[in-house]
Coordinates of C-alpha atoms in Angstrom, one line a residue:
Chain A
M141 CA -62.6 -12.1 6.6
M142 CA -63.2 -8.0 7.5
A143 CA -59.3 -7.5 7.2
F144 CA -59.7 -9.2 4.2
N145 CA -62.5 -6.8 2.6
L146 CA -61.1 -3.7 4.0
A147 CA -57.2 -4.5 2.8
F148 CA -58.9 -5.1 -0.8
R149 CA -61.1 -2.1 -0.6
N150 CA -57.9 0.2 0.7
L151 CA -55.7 -1.5 -2.0
L152 CA -57.9 -0.9 -4.9
G153 CA -58.5 2.8 -3.8
A154 CA -54.6 3.6 -4.0
G155 CA -55.3 3.3 -7.9
L156 CA -52.2 3.3 -10.0
R157 CA -49.6 2.9 -7.3
T158 CA -51.4 -0.8 -6.5
W159 CA -51.6 -1.4 -10.2
L160 CA -48.1 -0.7 -10.9
N161 CA -46.6 -2.7 -7.9
V162 CA -49.2 -5.7 -8.5
I163 CA -47.8 -5.4 -12.7
V164 CA -44.0 -5.4 -11.6
L165 CA -45.0 -8.6 -9.1
S166 CA -47.2 -10.5 -12.6
F167 CA -43.5 -10.2 -14.2
S168 CA -41.8 -12.0 -11.6
F169 CA -44.8 -14.5 -11.4
V170 CA -44.6 -15.2 -15.3
I171 CA -41.0 -15.2 -16.0
I172 CA -39.8 -17.4 -12.7
I173 CA -42.6 -20.1 -14.0
W174 CA -41.6 -19.1 -17.9
T175 CA -37.6 -20.0 -17.2
K176 CA -38.4 -22.6 -14.6
G177 CA -40.5 -24.4 -17.1
L178 CA -37.8 -23.8 -19.5
L179 CA -35.4 -25.5 -17.6
E180 CA -37.7 -28.4 -16.9
G181 CA -38.7 -28.6 -20.4
W182 CA -34.7 -28.5 -21.4
D183 CA -33.9 -31.5 -18.5
R184 CA -37.2 -33.7 -19.9
Q185 CA -36.4 -33.2 -23.6
A186 CA -32.4 -33.9 -23.0
K187 CA -33.0 -36.6 -21.0
N188 CA -35.4 -38.2 -23.4
D189 CA -33.4 -37.5 -26.6
M190 CA -30.3 -39.0 -24.5
I191 CA -32.4 -42.9 -23.6
K192 CA -34.0 -42.6 -27.6
W193 CA -30.2 -41.8 -29.1
E194 CA -27.7 -43.1 -26.7
I195 CA -28.2 -45.0 -23.6
G196 CA -31.7 -47.0 -23.8
G197 CA -33.0 -48.6 -20.8
G198 CA -29.6 -48.8 -19.1
Q199 CA -26.0 -49.9 -20.2
Y200 CA -23.8 -52.8 -19.0
W201 CA -19.7 -51.7 -19.3
H202 CA -17.3 -53.7 -19.2
A203 CA -15.6 -53.1 -16.3
S204 CA -12.4 -51.6 -17.7
Y205 CA -14.4 -49.1 -19.8
D206 CA -14.4 -45.5 -18.9
P207 CA -15.5 -43.1 -21.2
Y208 CA -13.3 -40.4 -20.0
D209 CA -9.8 -41.9 -20.2
P210 CA -9.0 -43.3 -24.1
F211 CA -6.2 -45.2 -22.8
T212 CA -8.8 -47.9 -21.4
L213 CA -10.0 -48.5 -24.7
S214 CA -7.8 -50.7 -25.8
D215 CA -8.5 -53.1 -22.8
S216 CA -12.2 -52.9 -22.8
H217 CA -13.9 -55.3 -24.3
G218 CA -15.3 -58.4 -23.6
T219 CA -17.8 -61.2 -24.9
I220 CA -21.0 -60.6 -24.4
P221 CA -22.7 -62.6 -21.2
G222 CA -24.6 -65.4 -21.7
E223 CA -27.7 -63.9 -19.5
L224 CA -27.8 -61.2 -22.2
A225 CA -26.9 -63.3 -25.2
A226 CA -29.8 -65.5 -24.5
I227 CA -32.2 -62.5 -25.2
A228 CA -30.6 -60.3 -27.7
N229 CA -32.6 -59.5 -30.3
D230 CA -32.9 -56.2 -32.2
T231 CA -34.8 -54.1 -29.3
S232 CA -33.7 -55.6 -26.2
V233 CA -30.4 -55.5 -26.0
V234 CA -27.6 -53.9 -28.4
P235 CA -24.0 -54.4 -28.1
V236 CA -21.4 -51.6 -28.9
L237 CA -18.0 -51.8 -30.0
I238 CA -16.0 -48.7 -29.4
A239 CA -12.4 -48.1 -31.0
Q240 CA -10.1 -45.5 -31.4
G241 CA -9.1 -44.5 -34.9
T242 CA -8.2 -41.6 -37.2
I243 CA -10.0 -40.2 -40.3
F244 CA -8.2 -38.0 -42.9
P245 CA -11.1 -35.7 -44.4
A246 CA -10.1 -33.3 -47.2
G247 CA -6.4 -34.5 -46.1
R248 CA -6.6 -33.3 -42.7
M249 CA -6.3 -35.8 -39.9
Q250 CA -9.1 -36.1 -37.0
S251 CA -9.2 -38.4 -34.1
V252 CA -12.6 -40.1 -34.1
L253 CA -14.3 -42.8 -32.2
I254 CA -15.1 -46.2 -34.0
K255 CA -18.3 -47.5 -32.9
G256 CA -19.7 -51.0 -34.3
I257 CA -23.1 -51.2 -33.8
P258 CA -25.4 -54.1 -35.1
P259 CA -27.4 -52.7 -38.7
E260 CA -30.6 -54.5 -37.4
Q261 CA -31.0 -52.9 -34.0
K262 CA -34.1 -51.0 -33.3
L263 CA -33.2 -49.8 -29.7
L264 CA -31.6 -46.7 -30.9
A265 CA -32.9 -44.0 -32.7
L266 CA -29.7 -44.2 -34.7
P267 CA -30.4 -45.0 -38.4
T268 CA -28.1 -48.1 -38.6
E269 CA -30.5 -49.6 -41.1
K270 CA -27.9 -47.4 -43.6
L271 CA -25.0 -49.9 -42.5
V272 CA -26.2 -52.7 -44.2
S273 CA -23.5 -53.3 -46.9
V274 CA -24.3 -54.0 -50.3
D275 CA -21.1 -53.7 -51.7
N276 CA -17.8 -54.9 -50.2
D277 CA -17.2 -51.3 -48.8
I278 CA -17.8 -50.7 -45.5
P279 CA -21.0 -48.3 -44.9
A280 CA -20.6 -46.0 -42.0
I281 CA -23.3 -43.1 -40.9
I282 CA -22.0 -39.6 -38.7
G283 CA -24.0 -36.9 -37.2
S284 CA -24.7 -33.8 -39.0
T285 CA -22.3 -32.0 -36.9
M286 CA -19.2 -34.0 -37.9
A287 CA -20.2 -33.8 -41.3
E288 CA -20.3 -30.3 -41.4
N289 CA -16.9 -30.5 -39.4
T290 CA -15.3 -32.6 -41.3
K291 CA -17.3 -31.5 -44.6
L292 CA -18.2 -35.1 -45.6
G293 CA -21.3 -35.4 -47.4
E294 CA -23.4 -38.6 -47.8
G295 CA -21.6 -41.2 -50.5
D296 CA -18.1 -39.7 -50.0
Y297 CA -15.3 -42.1 -48.9
V298 CA -12.6 -41.2 -46.1
T299 CA -9.8 -43.0 -45.1
L300 CA -10.3 -44.6 -41.6
R301 CA -6.8 -45.6 -39.7
W302 CA -6.9 -47.9 -36.5
R303 CA -4.9 -50.5 -34.3
D304 CA -6.2 -53.9 -33.8
R305 CA -6.0 -55.5 -30.9
N306 CA -2.5 -56.9 -31.8
G307 CA -1.5 -53.0 -31.9
T308 CA -1.0 -53.1 -36.1
F309 CA -2.1 -50.3 -37.6
D310 CA -4.4 -51.0 -40.5
A311 CA -6.5 -48.4 -42.9
T312 CA -9.5 -48.6 -45.1
E313 CA -12.1 -46.4 -47.1
I314 CA -15.3 -45.9 -45.9
R315 CA -18.1 -45.1 -47.5
I316 CA -20.5 -42.5 -45.5
S317 CA -23.9 -44.1 -46.2
G318 CA -26.0 -41.7 -44.0
I319 CA -26.2 -38.6 -42.2
F320 CA -28.4 -37.9 -39.4
E321 CA -29.7 -35.1 -37.4
T322 CA -29.9 -35.4 -33.7
T323 CA -30.1 -33.5 -30.8
V324 CA -27.5 -35.4 -28.5
P325 CA -24.0 -34.4 -29.2
T326 CA -22.2 -37.6 -27.6
V327 CA -23.1 -39.5 -30.4
D328 CA -22.4 -36.9 -33.1
V329 CA -19.1 -35.2 -32.5
G330 CA -16.6 -37.5 -33.2
Q331 CA -18.0 -40.3 -33.8
V332 CA -18.2 -42.8 -36.9
W333 CA -20.4 -45.3 -36.5
I334 CA -20.2 -48.5 -38.4
P335 CA -21.5 -52.2 -38.9
M336 CA -20.3 -53.9 -35.6
E337 CA -19.6 -57.3 -37.3
K338 CA -17.4 -55.2 -39.4
L339 CA -15.4 -53.2 -36.5
R340 CA -15.0 -56.7 -34.6
E341 CA -13.3 -57.9 -37.7
M342 CA -11.6 -55.0 -38.4
M343 CA -10.1 -55.4 -34.4
L344 CA -10.0 -58.8 -34.3
L345 CA -12.4 -59.0 -32.0
P346 CA -14.9 -61.8 -32.6
G347 CA -18.3 -61.8 -30.3
E348 CA -17.1 -58.8 -28.2
A349 CA -18.6 -55.5 -27.2
T350 CA -17.3 -52.6 -25.0
L351 CA -20.6 -52.1 -24.1
I352 CA -24.3 -53.5 -23.9
I353 CA -27.1 -50.8 -24.5
A354 CA -30.0 -52.9 -22.8
G355 CA -33.9 -52.0 -23.4
E356 CA -36.3 -51.2 -21.2
M357 CA -37.0 -54.6 -19.7
S358 CA -33.6 -56.1 -20.1
G359 CA -32.0 -53.4 -18.0
G360 CA -30.2 -54.5 -14.3
I361 CA -30.3 -58.5 -15.1
P362 CA -27.4 -59.8 -13.0
V363 CA -24.5 -60.8 -15.2
N364 CA -20.8 -61.8 -14.2
E365 CA -18.3 -59.5 -12.9
E366 CA -16.8 -58.4 -16.1
W367 CA -19.8 -56.4 -16.6
V368 CA -21.5 -53.5 -14.6
F369 CA -24.5 -52.5 -15.0
K370 CA -25.1 -48.5 -15.4
D371 CA -28.6 -47.5 -14.7
H372 CA -30.3 -44.1 -16.0
R373 CA -29.8 -42.2 -12.7
T374 CA -25.5 -42.7 -13.5
L375 CA -25.7 -41.9 -17.2
L376 CA -27.9 -39.1 -16.7
A377 CA -26.2 -37.8 -13.9
D378 CA -23.8 -35.3 -16.1
I379 CA -27.2 -33.9 -17.6
E380 CA -28.6 -33.4 -14.3
Q381 CA -25.3 -31.5 -13.1
I382 CA -25.3 -29.1 -16.1
I383 CA -29.4 -28.4 -15.8
K384 CA -28.3 -28.2 -12.0
A385 CA -25.6 -25.6 -12.9
K386 CA -28.2 -23.7 -15.4
S387 CA -30.5 -23.9 -12.1
S388 CA -28.2 -22.0 -10.5
M389 CA -28.2 -19.0 -12.8
G390 CA -32.0 -19.0 -13.4
M391 CA -32.2 -18.8 -9.1
I392 CA -30.0 -15.4 -9.6
I393 CA -32.3 -13.8 -12.0
W394 CA -35.1 -15.0 -10.3
A395 CA -34.0 -13.5 -7.1
I396 CA -33.2 -10.3 -8.6
L397 CA -36.5 -10.1 -10.4
L398 CA -38.2 -11.3 -7.1
M399 CA -36.0 -8.4 -5.1
L400 CA -36.9 -5.9 -7.2
A401 CA -40.5 -6.6 -7.2
M402 CA -40.3 -7.0 -3.3
L403 CA -38.5 -3.7 -3.2
A404 CA -41.6 -1.9 -4.8
V405 CA -44.2 -3.3 -1.9
F406 CA -41.4 -2.5 0.9
D407 CA -41.0 1.3 -0.5
T408 CA -45.0 1.0 -0.7
Q409 CA -45.7 0.1 2.5
V410 CA -43.0 2.4 3.9
F411 CA -44.6 5.2 1.9
S412 CA -48.0 3.9 3.0
I413 CA -47.4 4.1 6.7
F414 CA -45.8 7.2 6.5
R415 CA -48.6 9.2 4.3
R416 CA -51.7 7.1 6.1
Q417 CA -50.8 7.9 10.0
K418 CA -53.9 9.8 10.3
E419 CA -56.0 6.8 8.9
I420 CA -54.1 4.5 11.4
G421 CA -54.7 7.0 14.2
T422 CA -58.1 6.6 13.2
Y423 CA -58.4 2.9 13.2
V424 CA -57.2 2.4 16.7
A425 CA -59.8 5.7 17.5
L426 CA -62.6 3.3 15.9
G427 CA -61.5 0.4 18.1
M428 CA -59.1 -1.6 16.3
T429 CA -56.0 -3.0 18.4
R430 CA -52.8 -1.7 16.7
G431 CA -52.2 -5.6 16.2
E432 CA -55.4 -5.1 13.7
V433 CA -53.7 -2.4 12.2
V434 CA -50.5 -4.3 11.7
K435 CA -52.5 -7.2 10.1
L436 CA -54.5 -4.8 8.0
F437 CA -51.5 -3.6 6.6
T438 CA -49.4 -6.6 6.0
I439 CA -52.9 -8.2 4.2
E440 CA -52.8 -4.8 2.1
G441 CA -49.4 -5.4 0.7
A442 CA -49.5 -9.3 0.3
M443 CA -52.8 -8.9 -1.7
N444 CA -50.5 -7.0 -4.2
S445 CA -49.3 -10.9 -4.8
V446 CA -52.4 -11.9 -5.0
L447 CA -53.4 -9.4 -7.5
A448 CA -50.6 -10.0 -9.3
A449 CA -51.4 -13.7 -9.4
M450 CA -54.5 -12.8 -11.2
V451 CA -53.0 -10.2 -13.9
G452 CA -49.9 -12.7 -14.3
A453 CA -52.6 -15.2 -15.2
L454 CA -54.6 -13.3 -17.6
Y455 CA -51.6 -12.6 -19.9
G456 CA -49.4 -15.1 -18.3
I457 CA -51.8 -18.6 -19.2
P458 CA -52.0 -17.5 -23.0
L459 CA -48.6 -16.7 -23.3
L460 CA -46.7 -19.8 -21.6
T461 CA -49.4 -22.2 -23.2
L462 CA -48.3 -20.9 -26.6
Q463 CA -44.7 -21.4 -26.2
A464 CA -45.0 -25.1 -24.6
V465 CA -47.7 -25.5 -27.8
N466 CA -45.3 -24.6 -30.3
G467 CA -41.9 -24.6 -28.3
I468 CA -39.2 -21.9 -28.7
A469 CA -36.2 -21.8 -31.0
I470 CA -33.3 -22.2 -29.7
P471 CA -30.4 -20.3 -31.8
V472 CA -27.3 -21.9 -30.6
K473 CA -26.3 -25.4 -32.0
S474 CA -26.6 -28.2 -29.5
S475 CA -22.6 -29.0 -29.5
D476 CA -22.0 -25.4 -28.4
Y477 CA -23.9 -26.4 -25.2
G478 CA -22.3 -29.9 -25.0
I479 CA -25.6 -31.6 -23.9
A480 CA -28.7 -32.7 -25.9
M481 CA -30.7 -29.7 -27.0
A482 CA -33.0 -29.7 -29.8
E483 CA -33.4 -26.7 -32.3
K484 CA -37.0 -25.9 -30.2
L485 CA -37.4 -26.5 -26.6
Y486 CA -40.7 -26.8 -25.4
P487 CA -41.1 -25.6 -22.0
V488 CA -42.7 -28.3 -18.9
Y489 CA -45.1 -25.7 -16.7
S490 CA -46.3 -28.7 -13.8
L491 CA -49.0 -27.9 -11.3
G492 CA -46.4 -28.1 -8.8
L493 CA -44.1 -25.5 -10.3
I494 CA -46.8 -23.4 -10.7
A495 CA -48.5 -23.9 -7.3
G496 CA -44.9 -23.5 -5.5
T497 CA -43.9 -20.1 -7.6
V498 CA -47.4 -19.0 -6.2
F499 CA -46.8 -20.1 -2.8
I500 CA -42.8 -18.7 -2.7
V501 CA -44.0 -14.9 -4.0
M502 CA -47.0 -14.8 -1.9
L503 CA -44.9 -15.8 1.1
V504 CA -42.0 -13.5 0.5
T505 CA -45.0 -10.5 -0.4
T506 CA -46.2 -11.6 3.1
I507 CA -42.8 -11.2 4.9
V508 CA -41.9 -7.8 3.1
S509 CA -45.6 -6.1 4.0
Y510 CA -45.0 -7.3 7.4
W511 CA -41.7 -5.9 8.1
P512 CA -42.6 -2.4 7.8
S513 CA -45.7 -2.5 9.1
R514 CA -44.6 -3.4 12.5
K515 CA -43.7 0.1 13.0
I516 CA -47.4 0.8 13.4
A517 CA -47.4 -1.3 16.9
R518 CA -45.0 1.6 17.8
L519 CA -47.3 4.5 16.7
N520 CA -48.8 6.9 19.1
P521 CA -52.0 6.9 18.2
T522 CA -52.6 10.7 19.4
E523 CA -49.7 12.2 17.5
A524 CA -51.1 9.3 14.4
L525 CA -54.2 11.3 14.6
R526 CA -52.6 14.3 14.3
G527 CA -51.0 13.5 11.2
R528 CA -47.5 14.0 12.8
M529 CA -44.3 12.2 11.5
Q530 CA -43.1 10.0 14.4
Chain B
M14 CA -35.2 21.7 22.4
G15 CA -35.9 20.8 25.6
S16 CA -35.8 17.9 27.6
G17 CA -38.0 18.4 30.1
R18 CA -41.7 16.8 30.8
F19 CA -44.8 19.3 29.9
T20 CA -47.3 19.0 32.3
A21 CA -50.5 19.2 29.9
L22 CA -53.3 18.3 32.8
N23 CA -52.7 19.0 36.4
G24 CA -55.3 18.5 39.1
I25 CA -58.3 17.9 37.1
D26 CA -61.4 16.7 39.2
L27 CA -64.5 16.2 37.1
T28 CA -67.2 13.9 36.7
V29 CA -69.3 14.1 33.5
G30 CA -72.8 12.4 33.7
K31 CA -75.0 10.4 31.3
G32 CA -76.6 12.3 28.6
E33 CA -74.5 15.6 29.2
F34 CA -73.5 18.0 26.3
A35 CA -70.4 19.6 27.4
G36 CA -67.8 21.4 26.2
I37 CA -64.2 21.4 27.4
I38 CA -63.5 24.9 26.4
G39 CA -59.8 26.2 26.7
P40 CA -57.1 28.4 24.4
S41 CA -54.6 26.4 22.5
G42 CA -52.3 24.5 24.8
S43 CA -54.7 24.7 27.5
G44 CA -54.9 20.6 27.5
K45 CA -58.3 20.1 26.1
T46 CA -57.5 17.7 23.5
T47 CA -55.3 15.7 26.1
L48 CA -58.0 15.6 28.4
L49 CA -60.2 14.1 25.7
N50 CA -57.4 11.6 24.6
I51 CA -57.6 10.1 27.9
I52 CA -61.4 10.0 28.1
G53 CA -61.3 8.4 24.7
T54 CA -58.9 5.7 26.3
L55 CA -56.2 6.7 23.8
D56 CA -53.6 8.3 26.3
V57 CA -53.3 7.4 29.8
P58 CA -52.7 9.8 32.5
S59 CA -49.2 9.4 33.9
E60 CA -50.4 10.1 37.5
G61 CA -54.3 10.2 38.8
R62 CA -57.3 7.9 38.0
A63 CA -59.6 8.7 34.8
V64 CA -62.5 6.2 35.1
I65 CA -64.5 5.8 31.9
L66 CA -67.9 3.9 32.3
G67 CA -66.4 2.5 35.3
Q68 CA -63.4 1.2 33.8
S69 CA -60.0 2.7 34.9
V70 CA -58.3 3.8 32.0
A71 CA -54.9 3.2 33.5
G72 CA -55.8 -0.4 34.6
L73 CA -56.6 -1.4 30.9
T74 CA -54.7 -3.6 28.5
P75 CA -54.6 -2.4 24.8
A76 CA -57.2 -4.9 23.9
A77 CA -59.8 -3.9 26.5
S78 CA -59.3 0.0 25.9
A79 CA -59.6 -1.0 21.9
S80 CA -62.9 -2.7 22.8
L81 CA -64.4 0.1 25.0
R82 CA -63.6 2.4 22.1
K83 CA -65.1 -0.1 19.3
S84 CA -68.6 -0.8 21.1
K85 CA -69.1 2.7 23.7
L86 CA -67.0 5.4 22.2
G87 CA -67.6 7.8 18.8
F88 CA -65.1 10.0 17.7
I89 CA -65.5 13.2 15.7
F90 CA -62.5 14.6 14.7
Q91 CA -61.4 18.1 13.2
S92 CA -60.4 17.3 10.3
Y93 CA -63.4 14.5 9.9
N94 CA -60.6 11.6 9.2
L95 CA -63.2 9.9 6.8
F96 CA -61.4 7.0 5.1
Q97 CA -60.8 8.2 1.2
V98 CA -61.1 5.2 -0.3
H99 CA -64.0 3.8 0.9
T100 CA -67.7 5.5 0.1
V101 CA -70.1 7.5 2.8
F102 CA -71.6 4.0 3.3
E103 CA -68.8 1.9 4.0
N104 CA -67.2 4.9 5.8
V105 CA -70.1 4.7 8.4
E106 CA -70.5 0.9 8.5
F107 CA -67.1 0.8 9.6
P108 CA -67.5 0.9 13.4
L109 CA -70.0 -1.9 12.7
L110 CA -67.9 -4.0 10.8
L111 CA -65.1 -4.2 13.8
Q112 CA -68.2 -4.9 15.9
G113 CA -69.1 -8.1 13.6
I114 CA -72.4 -7.0 13.2
E115 CA -74.3 -9.5 10.4
T116 CA -74.8 -7.8 7.2
A117 CA -78.9 -6.9 6.9
K118 CA -78.6 -5.2 10.3
R119 CA -75.5 -3.8 9.6
R120 CA -77.0 -1.9 6.5
Q121 CA -79.9 -0.9 7.9
M122 CA -78.0 0.5 11.2
V123 CA -76.0 2.5 8.8
L124 CA -79.1 3.8 7.0
D125 CA -80.4 5.0 10.0
A126 CA -77.2 7.1 11.1
L127 CA -77.2 8.7 7.5
E128 CA -80.8 9.7 7.9
W129 CA -80.4 11.4 10.9
V130 CA -77.4 13.3 9.6
G131 CA -79.6 14.0 6.5
L132 CA -77.4 12.0 4.0
T133 CA -79.3 9.2 2.7
D134 CA -78.6 10.5 -1.0
K135 CA -75.1 10.3 -0.6
I136 CA -74.1 6.7 0.0
K137 CA -72.4 6.0 -2.7
S138 CA -70.4 9.4 -2.8
R139 CA -66.8 9.1 -1.8
P140 CA -65.2 11.8 0.7
A141 CA -63.5 13.8 -2.0
Q142 CA -66.6 14.7 -3.9
L143 CA -68.2 15.9 -0.5
S144 CA -68.4 19.6 1.3
G145 CA -66.8 20.4 4.5
G146 CA -70.3 20.1 6.1
E147 CA -71.4 17.0 4.4
S148 CA -68.1 15.2 5.5
Q149 CA -68.4 16.4 9.4
R150 CA -72.0 15.3 9.1
V151 CA -70.8 11.6 7.6
A152 CA -68.3 11.9 10.6
I153 CA -71.0 12.4 13.0
A154 CA -72.9 9.6 11.7
R155 CA -70.1 7.1 11.9
A156 CA -69.6 8.3 15.4
M157 CA -73.0 7.9 16.1
V158 CA -73.7 4.5 13.9
K159 CA -73.1 2.0 17.1
R160 CA -74.8 4.1 19.7
P161 CA -72.4 4.8 21.8
A162 CA -72.5 6.0 25.4
I163 CA -70.2 8.6 24.8
V164 CA -69.0 10.9 21.7
L165 CA -65.8 13.0 22.1
A166 CA -65.8 15.4 19.4
D167 CA -62.2 17.1 18.9
E168 CA -62.7 21.1 17.4
P169 CA -65.9 19.9 15.1
T170 CA -66.7 23.0 13.4
A171 CA -63.1 24.1 13.0
N172 CA -62.9 23.7 9.5
L173 CA -66.5 24.5 8.7
D174 CA -68.3 28.2 7.8
A175 CA -71.1 29.3 10.4
A176 CA -73.9 27.8 8.3
N177 CA -72.7 24.1 8.6
S178 CA -71.8 24.7 12.2
H179 CA -75.0 25.2 13.0
N180 CA -76.3 23.0 11.1
I181 CA -74.2 19.9 12.6
L182 CA -74.3 21.2 16.3
Q183 CA -78.2 21.1 15.8
T184 CA -77.9 17.9 14.7
M185 CA -75.5 16.7 17.7
E186 CA -77.4 18.1 20.1
K187 CA -80.7 16.6 18.7
L188 CA -79.1 13.3 19.1
N189 CA -77.9 14.3 22.3
R190 CA -81.3 14.5 23.3
E191 CA -83.0 11.8 21.2
L192 CA -80.4 9.2 22.5
Q193 CA -79.6 10.2 25.2
T194 CA -75.9 9.8 24.3
T195 CA -73.4 12.1 26.3
F196 CA -71.5 14.6 24.1
L197 CA -68.0 16.3 25.2
F198 CA -66.7 19.0 23.1
A199 CA -63.1 20.1 23.3
T200 CA -63.8 23.7 21.3
H201 CA -62.6 27.3 21.9
D202 CA -65.3 28.3 19.0
E203 CA -68.1 30.6 19.9
K204 CA -70.6 28.6 18.2
V205 CA -69.9 25.6 19.7
I206 CA -69.9 27.0 23.1
S207 CA -73.5 28.6 22.4
Y208 CA -75.2 25.2 22.3
V209 CA -73.3 23.1 25.2
R210 CA -75.0 22.9 28.0
R211 CA -71.8 22.7 30.6
K212 CA -68.6 24.8 30.2
I213 CA -65.1 23.0 31.4
I214 CA -63.0 26.1 31.2
L215 CA -59.6 25.0 30.9
L216 CA -56.4 27.2 31.3
D217 CA -52.9 25.8 31.5
G218 CA -54.1 22.2 32.1
K219 CA -56.3 23.1 35.0
V220 CA -59.9 23.5 35.2
D221 CA -60.6 27.2 35.7
R222 CA -64.3 27.2 36.0
D223 CA -66.7 24.8 35.3
E224 CA -70.7 26.1 34.3
I225 CA -73.5 24.5 33.9
I226 CA -76.0 26.7 31.1
E227 CA -79.6 26.4 31.7
K228 CA -81.4 26.7 28.7
N229 CA -85.1 26.6 28.0

């Protein structure tokens, strides 16, 4: 306790030098917590949005389906297994049929994925109620990025061409009945959503689907071998990889920031030991062992991080809380990033994140403070008392 | 640059008794500070034996010598060596903190020590706000607060004017008489020499003379 009291007095007594270190170190605290909170918030929001818009409680894929291989699409479809068909309603099981097609907006040709989905479904956030056909035309909904890329607007008609199960090309006009805003590019870019039954009719695949989206309660029910259940872990693996990659970049920034702060602490410690030799000699003369003096100087250095945590909390808590409540506007479009990204990100600051960051910074500061302080153990007290350089 | 060893002290044979007020006197380089450092357990003789309060300096572990300094030895330095960021009270309190004396007792002991040196009105001042004489009186209070058996003073008046020198020497003489604390000075200052009751004169690392001064 005495060492802490003394260290605190010495630290405050050092005045401006202490406060400069403390302020630099407090920036490290706040920026590390901010960037980690931002990534955590992004991760959480991206996953939630993907669950809400695309994957529900998990998906049953047809055994042949591979989303990264368009050539598998013609073979990856089958009838909905009885176990799932029995519980199917608008919120528990939603079948989706996927086919390749081409649209011709404004005379240009663009490949698309045609996705058939029951208009009455309530499991996904897609506004499929707009797929209810009022005339004999084929209603279609597209995402806002798709609409922007193709210059299609609500009420526009566009030619859609596809190949049915026999390999025969056919074409028809579809009407854009709705454009939705989403943060999930994989339901937006290059996708055209039309009524399930219409697509089955067009593809000559009655009662069939490529994948079946399960609700929270219906995921993982054992079905026949033709269907493979993909849980959240599998379906969110890509996004986790991307977040991980972004975290690695963040780590480099934190490391640089932490290194700069540690450099300041290290420099102060070295300077202190050089400048305070007489004081060190006096401590020894008054009865401290050299080990105790090393401890005192280490605590002094480490206390920079304690003060920095306090100073950081002073401006960091209001600042970070404000951002967590109001969100941070993101200037890039989600489609540019390839993963779900809202226009506003809401950072998430968990207790674990804050406590972990404070612990790591304090630990590193203590090590950096101890390192130069070890020199004290080698000082000759009689020389130190005279303030001679050693 | 020389690579040979320098012999600071040679053939010293001295005994200093309890309650003495003695001066180790000699010109610069005569070895008086080295002798004081050995007595203060800050240094160890390369040969021979130094026994302080019944303990051989060479046989002390670092912790034991620190413990001896903490409880039995007081130091007064030429340039005061006060802790600049601490107040007068905190400076004097420091040796008691090291001993782990409880707060109320510690406070009383500090106030007593500051009263001995006449600085009770400066307890909240910082060393930078004190004159040289006041700083050295704080140093005396810091050395005396733990009631040590021996106080070692290395050129305590070197940075003081005559009036302040006499003032602090009278203070130390008074404490020596009242508390029976042994005072050992390393000095070549005539003012100090005029106060000591024993002169140990060092020349080239050897005791040249050892005189007891009879005072009325």
